[in-house]
XYZ file of C-alpha atoms in Angstrom:
729
model
C 112.090 44.401 102.096
C 108.551 43.086 101.215
C 107.249 45.809 103.860
C 109.218 48.486 102.095
C 108.007 47.602 98.630
C 104.417 47.737 99.841
C 105.076 51.373 100.949
C 105.926 52.437 97.715
C 103.012 50.447 96.152
C 100.887 52.119 98.763
C 101.805 55.620 97.663
C 101.302 54.670 93.929
C 97.705 53.404 94.734
C 97.154 56.933 96.334
C 98.518 58.646 93.286
C 96.178 56.529 91.225
C 93.355 57.472 93.349
C 93.830 61.432 93.291
C 94.820 61.118 89.571
C 91.240 59.901 88.653
C 89.532 62.685 90.606
C 90.138 65.472 87.909
C 90.827 68.291 90.498
C 93.726 69.414 92.440
C 95.313 66.828 94.723
C 94.849 67.971 98.422
C 97.715 65.533 99.493
C 101.272 66.162 99.200
C 102.418 62.739 98.239
C 106.053 61.579 98.322
C 107.528 61.284 94.801
C 110.757 61.862 93.117
C 110.660 64.649 90.462
C 113.204 64.561 87.598
C 114.544 68.045 86.269
C 117.080 69.224 84.010
C 117.829 71.115 80.922
C 117.040 69.891 77.427
C 119.415 67.291 76.045
C 120.751 66.791 79.632
C 120.148 63.162 79.468
C 116.870 62.923 81.559
C 115.277 60.431 79.114
C 118.214 58.156 79.092
C 118.579 57.929 82.875
C 114.954 57.000 83.184
C 115.273 54.397 80.270
C 118.282 52.988 81.990
C 116.392 52.726 85.257
C 113.558 50.672 83.518
C 115.823 48.843 81.158
C 113.657 49.504 78.194
C 113.296 52.100 75.388
C 109.929 53.607 75.779
C 110.320 57.420 75.887
C 109.669 59.877 72.950
C 112.854 61.291 71.527
C 113.645 64.086 69.056
C 114.885 67.662 68.958
C 113.156 70.601 70.923
C 110.655 69.840 73.388
C 109.809 66.145 73.445
C 108.511 65.852 77.122
C 105.490 68.149 76.979
C 103.494 66.793 79.914
C 104.513 65.556 83.181
C 104.917 61.695 83.123
C 104.186 60.052 86.481
C 106.428 56.793 85.970
C 105.289 54.026 88.475
C 107.694 51.011 88.602
C 106.366 47.871 90.094
C 108.876 44.871 90.801
C 107.179 41.490 90.142
C 108.830 37.975 89.817
C 109.181 36.687 86.340
C 106.923 33.924 84.937
C 108.996 30.974 83.712
C 109.250 31.034 79.879
C 108.117 28.153 77.802
C 110.992 26.265 75.879
C 111.801 27.631 72.602
C 109.972 30.899 73.133
C 111.304 34.254 71.724
C 113.205 36.835 73.995
C 110.228 37.654 76.417
C 112.388 39.275 79.232
C 113.749 42.451 77.505
C 117.029 40.714 76.659
C 118.718 41.813 73.515
C 118.036 40.084 70.206
C 120.802 37.741 68.646
C 122.006 40.822 66.478
C 122.707 42.708 69.744
C 119.797 45.239 69.068
C 117.075 46.006 71.684
C 114.030 43.478 71.899
C 111.785 46.195 72.937
C 109.629 45.640 69.834
C 108.779 42.027 70.863
C 105.987 41.126 73.065
C 106.852 40.287 76.458
C 104.843 38.505 79.151
C 107.038 39.561 81.945
C 107.214 43.252 81.416
C 104.278 45.515 80.377
C 103.009 48.979 80.875
C 99.509 50.417 81.767
C 98.199 53.794 81.541
C 95.763 55.205 84.071
C 93.769 56.661 81.030
C 93.502 53.091 79.612
C 93.123 50.864 82.605
C 92.021 47.787 80.821
C 94.912 47.599 78.426
C 98.352 46.164 78.804
C 101.122 47.346 76.519
C 103.694 44.431 76.278
C 105.561 46.102 73.284
C 107.197 49.236 74.652
C 107.300 50.954 71.281
C 103.648 51.005 71.556
C 103.886 52.754 74.916
C 106.082 55.390 73.304
C 103.401 55.988 70.519
C 100.744 55.970 73.353
C 102.607 58.674 75.249
C 103.042 60.809 71.952
C 99.376 60.222 71.227
C 97.898 61.273 74.494
C 100.251 64.173 74.696
C 99.138 65.456 71.354
C 95.611 64.999 72.355
C 95.983 67.196 75.627
C 98.587 69.608 74.643
C 98.080 69.870 70.776
C 100.115 68.608 68.148
C 102.299 71.747 68.019
C 105.050 72.272 70.654
C 102.826 73.516 73.593
C 102.853 72.062 76.840
C 100.067 70.779 79.330
C 100.023 70.327 83.167
C 97.810 67.195 82.807
C 99.989 64.343 83.829
C 100.340 61.120 82.148
C 100.261 58.057 84.590
C 102.248 55.107 83.332
C 102.760 51.977 85.437
C 105.497 49.561 84.372
C 105.457 46.001 85.750
C 108.976 44.199 85.279
C 111.182 41.861 87.389
C 114.272 44.016 86.258
C 113.016 47.391 88.130
C 112.977 48.264 91.624
C 109.747 49.589 93.002
C 109.935 53.338 92.476
C 107.994 56.345 91.499
C 109.561 59.167 89.486
C 108.006 62.107 87.722
C 109.634 63.096 84.519
C 109.050 66.814 83.795
C 109.884 68.766 80.696
C 113.300 70.092 80.058
C 114.240 73.674 80.894
C 114.691 75.679 77.855
C 115.860 79.405 77.289
C 114.857 80.425 73.625
C 111.992 79.575 71.795
C 112.459 77.457 68.683
C 110.253 76.947 65.661
C 106.675 76.948 66.857
C 107.278 77.095 70.553
C 105.473 79.667 72.633
C 107.481 82.835 73.169
C 106.822 82.444 76.750
C 107.742 78.638 76.985
C 110.686 79.383 79.274
C 108.121 80.619 81.883
C 105.486 78.052 81.188
C 107.989 75.352 81.847
C 109.318 76.995 84.800
C 105.954 77.538 86.551
C 105.057 73.877 85.944
C 108.416 72.468 87.307
C 108.076 74.791 90.372
C 104.438 73.490 90.993
C 105.995 70.098 91.564
C 109.390 70.723 93.254
C 107.977 73.254 95.740
C 106.155 70.650 97.531
C 107.956 69.585 100.887
C 107.369 65.858 100.101
C 108.970 65.989 96.678
C 112.585 64.532 96.039
C 114.210 66.681 93.490
C 116.465 64.551 91.084
C 118.629 67.119 89.415
C 119.999 65.869 86.142
C 123.228 67.650 84.809
C 125.708 66.746 82.088
C 129.199 66.302 83.520
C 130.917 67.783 80.565
C 129.506 71.302 81.307
C 130.098 73.701 84.285
C 128.214 72.588 87.105
C 127.576 76.040 88.221
C 125.597 76.673 84.904
C 123.363 73.782 85.605
C 119.667 74.867 85.045
C 118.349 72.003 87.024
C 120.376 72.686 90.158
C 120.013 76.212 89.895
C 116.018 75.561 90.093
C 116.408 73.271 92.868
C 118.302 75.573 94.947
C 115.587 78.121 94.830
C 113.194 75.849 96.590
C 115.704 73.743 98.588
C 118.435 76.058 99.303
C 120.159 73.818 101.886
C 120.171 70.767 99.428
C 118.321 68.642 101.947
C 116.192 66.887 99.408
C 118.132 67.038 96.107
C 120.004 64.302 94.564
C 122.405 65.064 91.582
C 122.875 62.891 88.559
C 125.924 63.583 86.467
C 125.278 62.275 82.834
C 128.046 61.969 80.034
C 130.723 61.362 82.258
C 132.348 59.430 79.381
C 132.212 62.469 77.201
C 134.325 64.636 79.500
C 137.850 65.938 78.280
C 140.758 63.744 79.005
C 142.216 64.145 82.268
C 139.077 65.547 83.858
C 136.740 63.789 86.249
C 133.872 64.561 88.850
C 135.718 63.422 91.707
C 135.565 66.952 93.548
C 131.771 67.082 92.623
C 131.054 63.620 94.199
C 133.083 64.511 97.168
C 130.713 67.738 97.707
C 133.503 70.099 97.135
C 131.844 71.931 94.364
C 127.917 72.388 95.136
C 127.306 70.250 98.094
C 124.154 68.155 98.279
C 123.118 66.075 101.318
C 121.740 63.381 99.323
C 124.958 63.408 97.111
C 125.608 62.971 93.417
C 125.605 59.723 91.256
C 127.552 59.584 87.823
C 126.114 57.606 85.017
C 126.915 56.620 81.478
C 124.122 56.717 79.057
C 123.900 55.620 75.313
C 125.207 58.051 72.907
C 122.747 59.281 69.947
C 124.721 56.624 67.796
C 123.924 54.082 69.952
C 120.291 54.927 70.176
C 120.084 55.273 66.517
C 121.430 51.720 66.016
C 119.015 50.545 68.714
C 121.891 49.239 70.966
C 120.092 47.489 73.769
C 120.052 48.980 77.329
C 121.262 45.666 78.774
C 124.487 45.999 76.702
C 124.712 49.898 77.525
C 124.456 49.034 81.221
C 127.081 46.388 80.920
C 129.402 49.255 78.985
C 128.477 51.546 81.966
C 129.817 49.107 84.637
C 133.083 48.273 82.881
C 133.764 52.133 82.326
C 133.538 52.985 86.165
C 135.268 49.734 87.063
C 138.212 50.371 84.504
C 138.406 54.352 84.942
C 141.330 55.291 87.277
C 139.476 58.061 88.834
C 136.252 55.970 89.581
C 137.492 52.431 90.081
C 137.955 52.601 93.881
C 134.289 53.827 94.039
C 132.714 52.005 91.073
C 130.040 50.359 93.495
C 128.624 53.908 94.083
C 128.417 54.804 90.376
C 126.409 53.797 87.530
C 122.537 53.398 87.068
C 121.868 50.322 89.100
C 123.283 52.118 92.167
C 121.188 55.314 91.336
C 117.934 53.027 91.140
C 118.944 51.401 94.631
C 119.707 54.722 96.203
C 116.395 56.336 94.978
C 114.506 53.292 96.241
C 116.122 53.645 99.719
C 115.605 57.383 99.531
C 111.948 57.142 98.575
C 111.075 54.549 101.193
C 112.817 56.627 104.128
C 110.866 59.448 102.817
C 107.507 57.619 102.754
C 108.338 56.253 106.044
C 108.755 59.717 107.617
C 105.716 61.444 106.002
C 103.164 58.733 106.193
C 101.864 59.870 109.669
C 101.550 63.097 108.190
C 99.694 62.054 105.109
C 97.236 60.030 107.311
C 96.367 63.172 109.185
C 96.056 65.183 105.923
C 93.812 62.653 104.351
C 91.689 62.803 107.466
C 91.482 66.496 107.679
C 90.727 66.842 103.920
C 88.062 64.527 104.152
C 86.343 66.391 106.953
C 86.748 69.614 104.928
C 85.075 68.243 101.874
C 82.349 66.430 103.706
C 81.576 69.793 105.386
C 81.431 71.355 101.827
C 79.296 68.823 100.682
C 76.811 69.374 103.626
C 76.921 72.920 102.747
C 76.127 72.473 99.159
C 73.107 70.173 100.047
C 71.541 67.444 98.259
C 70.221 67.474 94.731
C 66.571 68.609 94.636
C 65.220 65.691 92.522
C 61.549 66.206 93.350
C 60.658 69.955 93.438
C 57.176 69.405 94.425
C 58.105 67.703 97.792
C 61.052 69.912 99.022
C 61.027 73.345 97.359
C 58.516 74.868 99.891
C 60.606 73.833 102.714
C 63.803 74.965 101.135
C 62.600 78.309 100.510
C 60.838 78.663 103.960
C 64.267 77.786 105.535
C 66.229 80.152 103.258
C 64.022 83.053 103.876
C 63.905 82.531 107.764
C 67.535 82.159 108.083
C 68.304 85.340 105.853
C 66.024 87.415 107.913
C 67.402 86.156 111.188
C 70.802 86.986 110.005
C 69.787 90.385 108.689
C 68.339 91.102 112.455
C 71.498 89.730 113.929
C 73.843 91.804 112.062
C 71.646 94.867 112.726
C 71.539 94.188 116.516
C 75.320 92.710 116.661
C 74.232 89.394 117.879
C 75.632 87.677 114.864
C 77.761 84.577 115.612
C 80.605 85.339 113.260
C 81.249 89.268 114.135
C 84.321 90.484 112.341
C 87.342 91.509 114.331
C 89.058 93.382 111.269
C 86.253 95.963 110.550
C 82.859 97.274 111.587
C 79.777 95.732 110.062
C 76.008 95.962 110.216
C 74.445 98.002 112.848
C 77.929 99.217 113.796
C 78.101 101.139 110.730
C 74.697 102.523 110.942
C 75.770 103.845 114.412
C 78.919 105.330 112.840
C 76.676 107.213 110.181
C 74.523 108.472 112.888
C 77.136 109.689 115.708
C 80.265 110.310 113.593
C 79.203 111.425 109.935
C 75.599 113.004 110.606
C 76.057 114.416 113.978
C 79.391 115.988 113.250
C 78.309 117.202 109.960
C 75.369 119.029 111.618
C 77.703 120.408 114.199
C 80.051 121.838 111.597
C 77.430 123.961 109.925
C 78.112 127.567 110.824
C 75.340 130.008 109.978
C 77.761 132.883 109.565
C 79.697 131.225 106.648
C 76.984 132.365 104.332
C 75.649 135.367 106.273
C 77.454 138.662 106.578
C 76.637 141.633 108.641
C 75.618 143.496 105.464
C 73.400 140.683 104.611
C 71.703 140.972 108.150
C 71.553 144.728 107.828
C 69.696 144.224 104.497
C 67.335 141.738 106.012
C 66.378 144.036 108.845
C 65.440 146.833 106.506
C 63.472 144.504 104.037
C 61.616 142.837 107.211
C 60.551 146.278 108.569
C 58.864 147.146 105.055
C 57.705 150.651 104.687
C 56.893 151.201 108.221
C 60.247 151.594 110.278
C 60.436 149.381 113.240
C 60.850 150.570 116.479
C 62.798 147.597 117.892
C 65.113 145.079 116.781
C 63.046 143.109 113.916
C 61.699 139.695 115.127
C 60.724 139.062 111.666
C 64.322 139.357 110.580
C 65.525 137.034 113.049
C 62.943 134.561 111.901
C 63.933 134.830 108.237
C 67.340 134.139 109.107
C 66.706 131.143 111.383
C 64.571 129.580 108.870
C 67.305 130.051 106.150
C 69.572 128.194 108.521
C 67.215 125.426 109.435
C 66.610 124.817 105.588
C 70.278 124.077 105.237
C 69.910 120.955 107.670
C 67.529 119.451 105.176
C 70.079 118.041 102.767
C 72.480 116.396 105.265
C 69.424 115.061 107.021
C 68.113 113.479 103.834
C 71.719 112.350 102.976
C 71.820 110.487 106.491
C 68.668 108.454 105.427
C 70.331 107.691 102.079
C 73.482 106.411 103.755
C 71.430 104.196 106.051
C 69.543 102.756 103.131
C 73.037 102.058 101.431
C 74.322 100.255 104.803
C 71.165 97.988 104.805
C 71.864 97.299 101.022
C 75.390 96.473 101.791
C 74.100 94.072 104.499
C 71.831 92.447 101.896
C 74.811 92.111 99.576
C 76.985 90.437 102.492
C 74.076 87.804 103.255
C 73.675 86.967 99.391
C 77.211 85.760 99.494
C 76.417 82.762 101.385
C 76.672 79.387 99.739
C 72.905 78.886 99.711
C 72.616 81.727 97.291
C 75.285 80.644 95.301
C 73.605 77.434 94.914
C 70.362 78.963 93.758
C 71.094 82.136 91.646
C 67.685 82.597 90.670
C 66.603 82.859 94.377
C 69.469 85.177 95.071
C 68.455 87.338 92.380
C 64.814 87.336 93.539
C 65.537 87.928 97.102
C 67.948 90.704 96.021
C 65.087 92.314 93.976
C 62.460 92.006 96.614
C 64.475 93.388 99.480
C 65.748 96.440 97.569
C 62.157 97.210 96.561
C 61.170 96.995 100.136
C 63.629 99.056 101.474
C 62.976 101.733 98.603
C 59.265 101.856 99.647
C 60.362 102.202 103.343
C 62.537 105.095 101.960
C 59.591 107.099 100.994
C 57.947 107.702 104.589
C 61.238 107.824 106.160
C 62.105 110.962 103.899
C 58.875 112.405 104.423
C 59.190 112.170 108.295
C 62.578 113.855 108.171
C 61.215 116.552 106.026
C 58.263 117.040 108.263
C 60.481 117.430 111.310
C 62.389 120.322 109.538
C 59.214 121.909 108.189
C 57.992 121.772 111.900
C 61.076 123.228 113.076
C 60.675 126.215 110.374
C 56.960 126.496 111.145
C 57.075 127.516 114.704
C 60.043 129.228 116.100
C 59.993 128.584 119.841
C 61.746 131.819 121.307
C 60.245 130.410 124.664
C 62.602 127.599 124.654
C 64.424 127.281 128.116
C 67.608 127.082 126.511
C 67.187 130.015 124.224
C 68.794 133.369 125.420
C 66.183 135.975 125.424
C 66.391 139.497 123.826
C 67.027 141.502 127.020
C 69.840 139.206 127.951
C 71.510 139.248 124.367
C 71.318 142.925 124.165
C 73.011 143.220 127.524
C 75.902 140.759 126.471
C 76.343 142.840 123.143
C 76.338 146.044 125.070
C 79.093 144.583 127.437
C 80.956 143.491 124.586
C 80.872 146.589 122.480
C 81.220 148.992 125.414
C 83.214 147.196 128.353
C 82.725 149.032 131.541
C 85.807 150.415 132.924
C 87.030 149.347 136.571
C 85.451 151.510 139.138
C 87.796 154.209 140.657
C 86.497 153.534 144.177
C 83.641 152.491 146.320
C 81.963 155.969 146.029
C 82.034 156.083 142.268
C 79.887 153.056 141.911
C 76.707 154.066 140.184
C 73.510 153.543 141.992
C 71.622 151.059 140.166
C 68.841 149.225 141.750
C 68.607 145.321 141.543
C 65.677 145.604 139.302
C 67.193 147.822 136.786
C 66.789 146.487 132.915
C 69.963 145.923 130.871
C 68.464 148.402 128.445
C 68.339 151.091 131.006
C 71.813 150.497 131.977
C 74.258 153.300 130.851
C 76.996 151.962 128.501
C 80.418 152.475 130.006
C 81.349 156.035 130.971
C 77.694 157.052 131.187
C 76.780 156.481 127.678
C 73.296 155.909 126.909
C 71.984 152.427 125.998
C 70.498 153.569 122.834
C 72.290 155.969 120.532
C 70.735 159.474 120.450
C 68.170 160.238 117.882
C 70.145 163.170 116.385
C 73.840 163.235 115.246
C 75.872 166.173 114.253
C 74.067 169.190 113.154
C 75.869 168.972 109.858
C 74.415 165.929 108.783
C 70.627 166.659 108.583
C 69.537 162.988 109.741
C 66.113 161.659 109.624
C 66.235 158.784 112.365
C 63.768 156.202 113.370
C 64.171 154.719 116.920
C 64.788 150.941 117.524
C 66.574 149.655 114.362
C 64.567 151.260 111.655
C 66.096 152.321 108.612
C 67.811 155.753 108.495
C 68.142 157.641 105.488
C 71.271 159.882 105.442
C 70.816 163.153 103.355
C 74.188 164.743 102.708
C 74.272 168.551 102.979
C 74.198 170.733 99.869
C 77.862 171.096 99.658
C 78.730 167.208 99.698
C 75.987 165.880 97.812
C 76.905 163.306 95.460
C 80.618 163.185 96.594
C 80.260 159.604 97.845
C 82.011 160.448 101.062
C 79.043 161.082 103.247
C 78.108 158.799 106.302
C 74.535 157.738 104.710
C 73.394 154.099 104.263
C 72.734 154.508 100.480
C 74.709 156.423 97.651
C 72.891 159.710 97.392
C 70.357 159.872 94.551
C 69.781 163.484 95.025
C 71.259 165.783 92.309
C 72.332 169.252 92.870
C 72.783 169.991 89.028
C 69.281 169.218 87.871
C 67.179 171.957 88.626
C 63.596 172.428 87.253
C 61.368 175.413 87.005
C 60.375 175.087 90.646
C 63.719 173.920 92.148
C 65.817 170.655 92.446
C 64.192 167.396 90.890
C 64.734 163.803 92.413
C 66.059 160.882 90.211
C 64.494 157.404 89.972
C 65.939 154.985 92.400
C 68.542 152.682 90.921
C 67.385 149.093 89.653
C 69.547 147.603 92.408
C 69.493 149.097 95.797
C 71.816 147.885 98.734
C 72.943 149.214 101.860
C 76.403 150.848 101.762
C 78.923 152.422 103.801
C 79.951 151.617 107.565
C 77.408 150.166 109.940
C 76.401 152.756 112.546
C 76.517 152.008 116.361
C 73.007 151.163 116.366
C 73.317 148.992 113.337
C 76.130 147.189 114.903
C 74.260 146.673 118.024
C 71.290 145.411 116.348
C 73.321 143.097 113.977
C 75.307 141.545 117.013
C 71.943 141.002 118.888
C 70.532 139.144 115.883
C 73.626 137.114 115.451
C 73.702 136.238 119.173
C 70.030 135.185 118.951
C 70.587 133.269 115.725
C 73.368 131.340 117.116
C 71.578 130.304 120.131
C 68.284 129.217 118.535
C 70.280 127.381 115.762
C 72.382 125.438 118.128
C 69.005 124.308 119.777
C 67.680 123.288 116.407
C 70.933 121.373 115.573
C 70.667 119.363 118.750
C 67.057 118.592 118.035
C 67.642 117.375 114.640
C 70.797 115.476 115.368
C 68.722 113.788 118.007
C 65.321 113.129 116.137
C 66.552 112.457 112.507
C 68.235 109.096 113.750
C 65.245 108.316 115.625
C 62.979 108.820 112.619
C 65.211 106.620 110.424
C 65.180 103.793 113.134
C 61.657 103.977 113.306
C 60.658 104.102 109.819
C 63.380 102.169 107.988
C 65.784 100.126 110.277
C 63.109 98.805 112.570
C 60.462 98.546 110.185
C 62.774 96.444 107.684
C 63.503 93.997 110.955
C 59.911 93.680 111.526
C 58.324 93.193 108.087
C 60.980 92.005 105.634
C 60.136 88.228 106.604
C 56.565 88.728 105.687
C 57.146 90.530 102.566
C 59.661 87.923 101.092
C 57.120 85.036 102.116
C 54.275 86.878 100.473
C 56.155 87.160 97.221
C 58.528 83.915 97.107
C 56.114 81.422 99.056
C 53.854 80.750 95.962
C 53.667 77.559 93.854
C 54.601 79.260 90.612
C 57.667 81.089 91.992
C 59.027 78.091 94.037
C 59.755 75.950 90.956
C 61.811 78.888 89.167
C 63.744 79.941 92.066
C 65.368 76.611 93.232
C 67.102 75.812 90.126
C 70.788 75.218 90.989
C 73.667 76.713 88.980
C 75.786 74.959 86.750
C 78.760 75.861 88.974
C 77.056 74.366 91.883
C 76.122 71.150 90.134
C 79.756 70.920 88.994
C 81.269 71.703 92.177
C 79.037 69.139 93.924
C 80.338 66.312 91.540
C 83.795 67.391 92.135
C 83.421 67.367 95.879
C 81.713 63.886 95.569
C 84.545 62.583 93.781
C 87.212 63.951 96.247
C 85.407 62.405 99.119
C 85.233 59.274 97.267
C 89.221 59.490 96.432
C 89.765 60.472 99.954
C 87.991 57.601 101.557
C 89.577 55.108 99.399
C 93.006 56.673 100.311
C 91.852 56.443 104.272
C 91.201 52.831 103.521
C 94.488 52.336 101.860
C 96.693 54.157 104.619
C 94.600 52.441 107.366
C 96.130 49.057 106.231
C 99.750 50.223 107.150
């Protein structure tokens, strides 16, 4: 039994260790959590277990902070003859002796470690005072626990956590969400796997409506770590009992139920001693016809022994796991402390090395992310250089390929450009100048996506920068992070200028010289032959003798169109149309005959501006041309031929340019932006940051880093002490 008591004391010591840390406890320690609705008798059960009046009482929320109650059994010191009641016995009038000093029983608060409270009324006042200090004087609650240790020869070594009672409706000054706040607090404690749930329920109410049992079933649906306590058994209606509940026939719990009889409010008001109350409880169960056969399994003493055994058994089962968790947590916090680094106490001696190390590591990480050689490559998403590759080969390349020259150029536009490019002198052949104008217009369209590609790569480099600035060393030194961020972005923006210029120069070079001698470019003769074949497909020959005699050296332009039609439309048209035709794609002005002038139904290119109405003294007059003059009417055969030839030539050459730009723009960006940043970024950062007047400024640790280092050190100290404690077992 001595060893068993030591186990509970060990857990108590661990609780004390982690309570002084001030941060969340990383170790789930075995403990008994007490839950129940308001006025269910939780406080009376705890006071009966302790044997003293020490908890605050009243209406509404009385327990407003978790109370970690550690009961320590210690032998009593023999009392001097004639001394007053010193062991908690009732006074001569039968009232409680809790207001008297007692050398054998006292309490200690963790927040006042050097003070012993021998008077339990003073313990109650201290609980109220500390609660008001942390949670306010109104009815608010606080998650900060109160740690109270009670030494007494009349208790079993035990650890209990008294939690606020569940409530439904806010009363008085209570917050409107008080039910949610209390529920969240209780769940924080009872959801831990190592917590034993002590669900207190009044026996004179329907068990199915028990708030404590309902909440316990949410986190422990099998009832494997829940023990039920039935209070107010003596207040049940005559002829009723809790035998069925105790037998597990209502809501079964693996740890079972224990019925108890507490002091009533009248007994409390009269300060009836707990010793007398426990005697009354024992008599009640021994004399009650329903419980007398099982009286030894009823009452507060049995509950205390059962809780003691349950807690001991639970500690024995979980102790190996606790050791492992303490060891793992210690390693984790030691690694975090190493990452936070030591405080820089002497800037003059250490700042230069720190800045040099940070810059070198940053630039190495930057290069590794671009080259795909980082040690922590993601398996979830693309990052670094892979995203730049995606920009080049998916976004930019596919965007360039998707540009269609004829989504903006129509056949009528080509006809207009052909006329405009020939000027006042009609051309003899398909105008090369019209082709060049159209090609340059389309090459110009490649400039925006090319510059957009440069901007996208710049954004990806800035994204890598932001990713690297999330590392702990930059959180530790926020001024250094801001300085590095500013310098790198400025460096990249400077590199952006020559990169954009090189890309625009590439496009300017393409527009400056239209290389119609490119080996992949379809020549004019071939284009004309293809268009002629497309417009006038040859009929299948009737027989071997009907095959036309065309020499192998015949030019496609000399080849008759199908059926013997000439390759070029004849100069003259129908005699009634009075055509003036220029050969080789030159403008042809259609002059309607006298009887159709102005009707708009002629086959000419422009609306007739001849008037048959106006006549001067010497004959018909000519109107001024309209302000806007565009070709109208259906394309002639020659115009169709020339338009299709230009479209074919334009498609062929534009595809060559698109392939060139899709290949050269990424190379230009890699040269002037990506590779340049990899090679020169470290030199730039060192030139700006590795200076005496800058070093002292950038290596000022953030308040969050300083606070976190203190927390981590506290936790490491606590875990080291905890490791020493569990190593003794």
